[in-house]
Short mmCIF file of C-alpha atoms in Angstrom, two decimals:
data_model
loop_
_atom_site.label_atom_id
_atom_site.label_comp_id
_atom_site.label_asym_id
_atom_site.label_seq_id
_atom_site.Cartn_x
_atom_site.Cartn_y
_atom_site.Cartn_z
CA MET A 1 11.67 -12.69 -29.72
CA LEU A 2 8.36 -11.00 -28.94
CA SER A 3 8.14 -7.24 -28.23
CA LEU A 4 5.40 -5.85 -26.12
CA HIS A 5 4.43 -2.23 -26.43
CA MET A 6 1.52 -0.59 -24.68
CA PRO A 7 1.25 3.18 -25.13
CA GLN A 8 -0.76 5.31 -22.69
CA GLY A 9 -4.51 5.12 -23.66
CA ARG A 10 -4.17 1.53 -25.33
CA HIS A 11 -6.36 -1.10 -23.74
CA SER A 12 -4.11 -4.22 -24.62
CA ALA A 13 -0.59 -4.85 -25.23
CA ARG A 14 0.77 -5.17 -28.78
CA VAL A 15 2.95 -8.16 -29.88
CA ALA A 16 5.42 -7.59 -32.76
CA THR A 17 5.11 -10.16 -35.51
CA LYS A 18 5.93 -10.59 -39.22
CA LYS A 19 3.04 -12.79 -40.13
CA PRO A 20 1.80 -12.96 -43.81
CA ALA A 21 -1.91 -12.60 -44.32
CA ARG A 22 -4.54 -11.43 -46.98
CA LEU A 23 -6.74 -8.50 -46.63
CA VAL A 24 -10.17 -8.66 -48.27
CA THR A 25 -12.07 -5.55 -49.14
CA ASN A 26 -15.53 -5.20 -50.69
CA LEU A 27 -16.23 -1.93 -52.24
CA VAL A 28 -19.40 -1.47 -54.33
CA GLY A 29 -19.92 -5.19 -54.52
CA VAL A 30 -16.42 -5.69 -55.98
CA GLN A 31 -14.22 -8.06 -53.71
CA LYS A 32 -10.41 -7.53 -53.79
CA ILE A 33 -7.80 -9.47 -51.91
CA PHE A 34 -4.45 -7.88 -51.11
CA PRO A 35 -1.43 -9.66 -49.63
CA CYS A 36 -0.12 -8.04 -46.50
CA LEU A 37 2.03 -8.50 -43.51
CA ILE A 38 0.86 -8.23 -39.82
CA VAL A 39 3.41 -5.94 -38.20
CA ASP A 40 1.96 -6.26 -34.78
CA MET A 41 -1.23 -7.38 -33.18
CA SER A 42 -3.16 -7.15 -29.86
CA GLN A 43 -6.35 -8.74 -28.52
CA ASP A 44 -8.18 -5.68 -30.05
CA GLY A 45 -6.70 -5.44 -33.47
CA PHE A 46 -3.78 -5.38 -35.88
CA ARG A 47 -1.30 -3.04 -37.66
CA LEU A 48 -0.72 -4.10 -41.24
CA ARG A 49 1.73 -3.12 -43.97
CA GLY A 50 0.77 -3.67 -47.52
CA ASN A 51 -0.07 -2.13 -50.91
CA PHE A 52 -3.68 -1.27 -50.43
CA LYS A 53 -5.98 1.74 -50.40
CA LEU A 54 -8.14 1.91 -47.31
CA ARG A 55 -10.08 4.60 -45.44
CA PRO A 56 -11.01 4.93 -41.82
CA GLY A 57 -14.36 3.45 -41.07
CA GLN A 58 -14.21 0.86 -43.83
CA LEU A 59 -15.05 -2.59 -42.93
CA VAL A 60 -12.54 -5.41 -44.11
CA GLU A 61 -11.85 -9.03 -43.59
CA LEU A 62 -8.32 -10.27 -42.49
CA VAL A 63 -7.42 -13.82 -43.44
CA VAL A 64 -4.41 -15.11 -41.52
CA ASP A 65 -4.10 -18.79 -42.25
CA ASP A 66 -7.36 -20.30 -43.44
CA PRO A 67 -10.46 -18.43 -44.82
CA VAL A 68 -12.51 -20.24 -41.95
CA ASP A 69 -10.31 -18.22 -39.52
CA SER A 70 -10.97 -14.76 -41.01
CA VAL A 71 -11.45 -11.77 -38.77
CA GLN A 72 -13.87 -8.94 -39.42
CA CYS A 73 -12.18 -5.61 -38.77
CA GLU A 74 -12.79 -1.85 -39.07
CA VAL A 75 -10.01 0.41 -40.36
CA ILE A 76 -9.15 2.84 -37.64
CA TRP A 77 -6.20 4.68 -39.24
CA VAL A 78 -4.22 4.87 -42.50
CA GLY A 79 -0.66 5.91 -42.74
CA ARG A 80 -0.18 9.27 -44.53
CA ALA A 81 2.02 9.37 -47.68
CA GLY A 82 5.52 10.39 -46.77
CA SER A 83 5.15 9.53 -43.19
CA ARG A 84 6.85 6.70 -41.38
CA GLN A 85 3.44 4.87 -41.41
CA GLU A 86 3.01 5.17 -45.17
CA GLY A 87 1.69 1.77 -46.39
CA GLU A 88 0.37 0.79 -43.06
CA ALA A 89 -3.08 0.64 -41.53
CA GLY A 90 -4.51 -0.02 -38.01
CA LEU A 91 -7.46 -2.31 -37.73
CA LEU A 92 -9.88 -2.97 -34.85
CA THR A 93 -11.57 -6.29 -34.64
CA VAL A 94 -15.36 -6.11 -34.70
CA GLY A 95 -18.06 -8.75 -33.84
CA LYS A 96 -16.11 -10.60 -31.35
#
């Protein structure tokens, strides 16, 4: 069952999902790959859950099924420790 949610100020509806993916980061020339779960998605971006350390403004690559189908994204927000969003991050797709 799909759940659509569009808070005020959001440009597109979110679709709840539980799709496994991989998040690729590249800091100081060192590429790291983290397994993650796509919690919800919209035409503009994704909300992920996983064990990764990201910072707003960071550019990352999200690989859903096939590395050929990877999506370039910018980290928009990161859940604070101790909050309900701890371990989550919001990504905005870039270069569409």
